[in-house]
PDB file of C-alpha atoms in Angstrom:
ATOM      1  CA  MET A 213     110.708 111.982 100.894  1.00  0.00           C
ATOM      2  CA  PRO A 214     112.767 109.749  98.577  1.00  0.00           C
ATOM      3  CA  TYR A 215     114.655 108.423 101.592  1.00  0.00           C
ATOM      4  CA  LEU A 216     111.382 107.537 103.264  1.00  0.00           C
ATOM      5  CA  LEU A 217     110.316 105.506 100.225  1.00  0.00           C
ATOM      6  CA  LEU A 218     113.721 103.815 100.093  1.00  0.00           C
ATOM      7  CA  LEU A 219     113.436 102.966 103.785  1.00  0.00           C
ATOM      8  CA  LEU A 220     109.953 101.573 103.186  1.00  0.00           C
ATOM      9  CA  PHE A 221     111.117  99.367 100.311  1.00  0.00           C
ATOM     10  CA  VAL A 222     113.987  98.050 102.428  1.00  0.00           C
ATOM     11  CA  ALA A 223     112.143  97.717 105.738  1.00  0.00           C
ATOM     12  CA  TYR A 224     109.036  95.955 104.413  1.00  0.00           C
ATOM     13  CA  PRO A 225     110.817  92.866 103.006  1.00  0.00           C
ATOM     14  CA  ILE A 226     112.974  92.619 106.119  1.00  0.00           C
ATOM     15  CA  ALA A 227     109.875  92.772 108.341  1.00  0.00           C
ATOM     16  CA  GLU A 228     108.197  90.096 106.184  1.00  0.00           C
ATOM     17  CA  ILE A 229     111.232  87.784 106.452  1.00  0.00           C
ATOM     18  CA  ILE A 230     111.441  88.237 110.213  1.00  0.00           C
ATOM     19  CA  THR A 231     107.709  87.538 110.558  1.00  0.00           C
ATOM     20  CA  ILE A 232     107.917  84.390 108.436  1.00  0.00           C
ATOM     21  CA  VAL A 233     110.882  83.053 110.424  1.00  0.00           C
ATOM     22  CA  LEU A 234     109.256  83.770 113.795  1.00  0.00           C
ATOM     23  CA  LEU A 235     105.959  82.234 112.726  1.00  0.00           C
ATOM     24  CA  ALA A 236     107.746  79.161 111.329  1.00  0.00           C
ATOM     25  CA  LYS A 237     109.440  78.677 114.695  1.00  0.00           C
ATOM     26  CA  ALA A 238     106.132  79.094 116.519  1.00  0.00           C
ATOM     27  CA  ILE A 239     103.777  76.896 114.473  1.00  0.00           C
ATOM     28  CA  GLY A 240     106.057  74.960 112.133  1.00  0.00           C
ATOM     29  CA  THR A 241     107.524  75.410 108.688  1.00  0.00           C
ATOM     30  CA  PHE A 242     104.957  73.186 106.974  1.00  0.00           C
ATOM     31  CA  TRP A 243     102.024  75.333 108.124  1.00  0.00           C
ATOM     32  CA  VAL A 244     103.725  78.563 107.133  1.00  0.00           C
ATOM     33  CA  VAL A 245     104.542  77.237 103.654  1.00  0.00           C
ATOM     34  CA  LEU A 246     100.969  75.958 103.350  1.00  0.00           C
ATOM     35  CA  TRP A 247      99.668  79.406 104.378  1.00  0.00           C
ATOM     36  CA  LEU A 248     101.866  81.150 101.800  1.00  0.00           C
ATOM     37  CA  ILE A 249     100.809  78.792  99.003  1.00  0.00           C
ATOM     38  CA  ALA A 250      97.117  79.134  99.907  1.00  0.00           C
ATOM     39  CA  ALA A 251      97.419  82.932 100.051  1.00  0.00           C
ATOM     40  CA  PHE A 252      99.143  83.003  96.649  1.00  0.00           C
ATOM     41  CA  PHE A 253      96.445  80.923  94.973  1.00  0.00           C
ATOM     42  CA  SER A 254      93.715  82.946  96.697  1.00  0.00           C
ATOM     43  CA  GLY A 255      95.168  86.170  95.310  1.00  0.00           C
ATOM     44  CA  LEU A 256      95.544  84.589  91.884  1.00  0.00           C
ATOM     45  CA  LEU A 257      91.925  83.453  91.859  1.00  0.00           C
ATOM     46  CA  MET A 258      90.775  86.852  93.069  1.00  0.00           C
ATOM     47  CA  LEU A 259      92.537  88.585  90.198  1.00  0.00           C
ATOM     48  CA  ARG A 260      91.372  86.063  87.631  1.00  0.00           C
ATOM     49  CA  HIS A 261      87.692  85.822  88.405  1.00  0.00           C
ATOM     50  CA  HIS A 262      86.854  89.311  89.545  1.00  0.00           C
ATOM     51  CA  LYS A 263      87.617  91.242  86.344  1.00  0.00           C
ATOM     52  CA  LEU A 264      84.219  90.964  84.700  1.00  0.00           C
ATOM     53  CA  ALA A 265      82.275  91.421  87.927  1.00  0.00           C
ATOM     54  CA  VAL A 266      84.102  94.655  88.739  1.00  0.00           C
ATOM     55  CA  GLY A 267      83.533  96.004  85.246  1.00  0.00           C
ATOM     56  CA  ALA A 268      79.842  95.132  85.348  1.00  0.00           C
ATOM     57  CA  ALA A 269      79.371  96.646  88.808  1.00  0.00           C
ATOM     58  CA  LEU A 270      81.129  99.878  87.887  1.00  0.00           C
ATOM     59  CA  PHE A 271      79.216 100.121  84.605  1.00  0.00           C
ATOM     60  CA  GLY A 272      75.932  99.506  86.433  1.00  0.00           C
ATOM     61  CA  ASP A 273      76.768 102.207  88.990  1.00  0.00           C
ATOM     62  CA  LEU A 274      77.711 104.605  86.211  1.00  0.00           C
ATOM     63  CA  ARG A 275      74.540 103.895  84.253  1.00  0.00           C
ATOM     64  CA  SER A 276      72.278 104.317  87.277  1.00  0.00           C
ATOM     65  CA  GLY A 277      74.038 107.497  88.347  1.00  0.00           C
ATOM     66  CA  ARG A 278      75.307 106.038  91.636  1.00  0.00           C
ATOM     67  CA  LEU A 279      79.014 105.983  90.763  1.00  0.00           C
ATOM     68  CA  SER A 280      80.798 107.430  93.754  1.00  0.00           C
ATOM     69  CA  ILE A 281      84.244 107.548  95.220  1.00  0.00           C
ATOM     70  CA  HIS A 282      83.228 104.747  97.611  1.00  0.00           C
ATOM     71  CA  SER A 283      82.556 102.302  94.780  1.00  0.00           C
ATOM     72  CA  LEU A 284      85.928 103.145  93.221  1.00  0.00           C
ATOM     73  CA  PHE A 285      87.689 102.669  96.569  1.00  0.00           C
ATOM     74  CA  ALA A 286      85.974  99.298  97.012  1.00  0.00           C
ATOM     75  CA  VAL A 287      87.405  98.144  93.683  1.00  0.00           C
ATOM     76  CA  ALA A 288      90.858  99.508  94.521  1.00  0.00           C
ATOM     77  CA  ARG A 289      90.805  97.830  97.949  1.00  0.00           C
ATOM     78  CA  TYR A 290      89.950  94.499  96.368  1.00  0.00           C
ATOM     79  CA  TYR A 291      92.791  94.653  93.838  1.00  0.00           C
ATOM     80  CA  ILE A 292      95.336  95.849  96.406  1.00  0.00           C
ATOM     81  CA  ALA A 293      94.302  92.945  98.662  1.00  0.00           C
ATOM     82  CA  ALA A 294      94.693  90.490  95.774  1.00  0.00           C
ATOM     83  CA  VAL A 295      98.197  91.753  94.981  1.00  0.00           C
ATOM     84  CA  LEU A 296      99.179  91.618  98.659  1.00  0.00           C
ATOM     85  CA  LEU A 297      98.000  88.016  98.821  1.00  0.00           C
ATOM     86  CA  LEU A 298     100.126  87.192  95.772  1.00  0.00           C
ATOM     87  CA  LEU A 299     103.266  88.519  97.443  1.00  0.00           C
ATOM     88  CA  PRO A 300     104.855  86.111  99.899  1.00  0.00           C
ATOM     89  CA  GLY A 301     104.584  87.340 103.451  1.00  0.00           C
ATOM     90  CA  ILE A 302     102.430  87.196 106.531  1.00  0.00           C
ATOM     91  CA  LEU A 303     102.155  90.930 107.181  1.00  0.00           C
ATOM     92  CA  GLY A 304     100.903  91.591 103.656  1.00  0.00           C
ATOM     93  CA  ASP A 305      98.352  88.798 104.032  1.00  0.00           C
ATOM     94  CA  VAL A 306      97.051  90.294 107.267  1.00  0.00           C
ATOM     95  CA  VAL A 307      96.755  93.732 105.640  1.00  0.00           C
ATOM     96  CA  ALA A 308      94.967  92.114 102.663  1.00  0.00           C
ATOM     97  CA  LEU A 309      92.474  90.412 104.953  1.00  0.00           C
ATOM     98  CA  VAL A 310      91.798  93.712 106.725  1.00  0.00           C
ATOM     99  CA  LEU A 311      91.245  95.382 103.338  1.00  0.00           C
ATOM    100  CA  LEU A 312      88.718  92.703 102.405  1.00  0.00           C
ATOM    101  CA  LEU A 313      86.515  93.449 105.417  1.00  0.00           C
ATOM    102  CA  PRO A 314      83.197  95.075 104.411  1.00  0.00           C
ATOM    103  CA  TRP A 315      83.902  98.577 105.715  1.00  0.00           C
ATOM    104  CA  GLY A 316      81.350 100.647 103.856  1.00  0.00           C
ATOM    105  CA  ARG A 317      78.707  98.007 103.119  1.00  0.00           C
ATOM    106  CA  LEU A 318      77.587  97.670 106.735  1.00  0.00           C
ATOM    107  CA  ALA A 319      76.750 101.347 107.132  1.00  0.00           C
ATOM    108  CA  LYS A 320      75.112 101.492 103.693  1.00  0.00           C
ATOM    109  CA  ASN A 321      72.894  98.470 104.412  1.00  0.00           C
ATOM    110  CA  LYS A 322      71.770  99.942 107.738  1.00  0.00           C
ATOM    111  CA  ALA A 323      70.876 103.203 106.022  1.00  0.00           C
ATOM    112  CA  ASP A 324      69.041 101.441 103.163  1.00  0.00           C
ATOM    113  CA  PRO A 325      66.695  98.800 104.602  1.00  0.00           C
ATOM    114  CA  ALA A 326      65.555  97.646 101.161  1.00  0.00           C
ATOM    115  CA  GLY A 327      69.076  96.383 100.418  1.00  0.00           C
ATOM    116  CA  PRO A 328      71.712  97.076  97.808  1.00  0.00           C
ATOM    117  CA  PHE A 329      69.789  95.508  94.903  1.00  0.00           C
ATOM    118  CA  SER A 330      66.572  97.501  95.169  1.00  0.00           C
ATOM    119  CA  ALA A 331      65.348 100.125  92.768  1.00  0.00           C
ATOM    120  CA  PRO A 332      65.736 103.753  93.850  1.00  0.00           C
ATOM    121  CA  GLY A 333      62.021 104.125  94.740  1.00  0.00           C
ATOM    122  CA  ALA A 334      61.373 100.637  96.096  1.00  0.00           C
ATOM    123  CA  GLN A 335      60.436 100.214  99.737  1.00  0.00           C
ATOM    124  CA  GLY A 336      59.894  97.012 101.652  1.00  0.00           C
ATOM    125  CA  ASP A 337      58.591  93.886  99.950  1.00  0.00           C
ATOM    126  CA  VAL A 338      56.203  95.597  97.509  1.00  0.00           C
ATOM    127  CA  ILE A 339      57.084  95.377  93.830  1.00  0.00           C
ATOM    128  CA  ASP A 340      54.943  97.415  91.456  1.00  0.00           C
ATOM    129  CA  GLY A 341      54.200  95.806  88.123  1.00  0.00           C
ATOM    130  CA  GLU A 342      51.610  94.796  85.586  1.00  0.00           C
ATOM    131  CA  TYR A 343      50.565  91.355  84.492  1.00  0.00           C
ATOM    132  CA  ARG A 344      48.254  89.688  82.032  1.00  0.00           C
ATOM    133  CA  GLN A 345      47.035  86.146  81.843  1.00  0.00           C
ATOM    134  CA  VAL A 346      47.781  84.313  78.629  1.00  0.00           C
ATOM    135  CA  LYS A 347      45.709  81.232  77.864  1.00  0.00           C
ATOM    136  CA  PRO A 348      47.446  78.697  75.645  1.00  0.00           C
ATOM    137  CA  ASP A 349      45.923  77.755  72.329  1.00  0.00           C
ATOM    138  CA  MET A 350      44.631  74.192  72.855  1.00  0.00           C
ATOM    139  CA  ASP A 351      44.897  73.231  69.168  1.00  0.00           C
ATOM    140  CA  ARG A 352      48.611  73.950  69.082  1.00  0.00           C
ATOM    141  CA  LEU A 353      49.264  72.015  72.279  1.00  0.00           C
ATOM    142  CA  GLN A 354      47.500  68.828  71.168  1.00  0.00           C
ATOM    143  CA  GLY A 355      48.814  68.448  67.686  1.00  0.00           C
TER     144      GLY A 355
END
């Protein structure tokens, strides 16, 4: 097992270097460097701006009792994709883009026609609620 990990840590950078060189020969060095810079800044922005949203989503799931292994995997997939985009390499970027695909959301949205932001008992376009009409005090508005 340790030899397998050592092989992985040696083979992955070599495969990334070979991929970068072959792609640079095929489409040009400028485009490959531009791709690597854009991927780096995309990963950086993903890590920077997603912290509070992930915390709020997980806390909301926990509070509503919907915290599941799928929501934790969605967070882990996002952070792994961001780190892979930070690392220079084409193979890691492709894996990151595959990780960012909405794997579980499509099946969940088909199963729940009301959508992901509905209340547990809500169905369709009907929202139960109460209202009252408040008439403004005309003396306060005029003077």
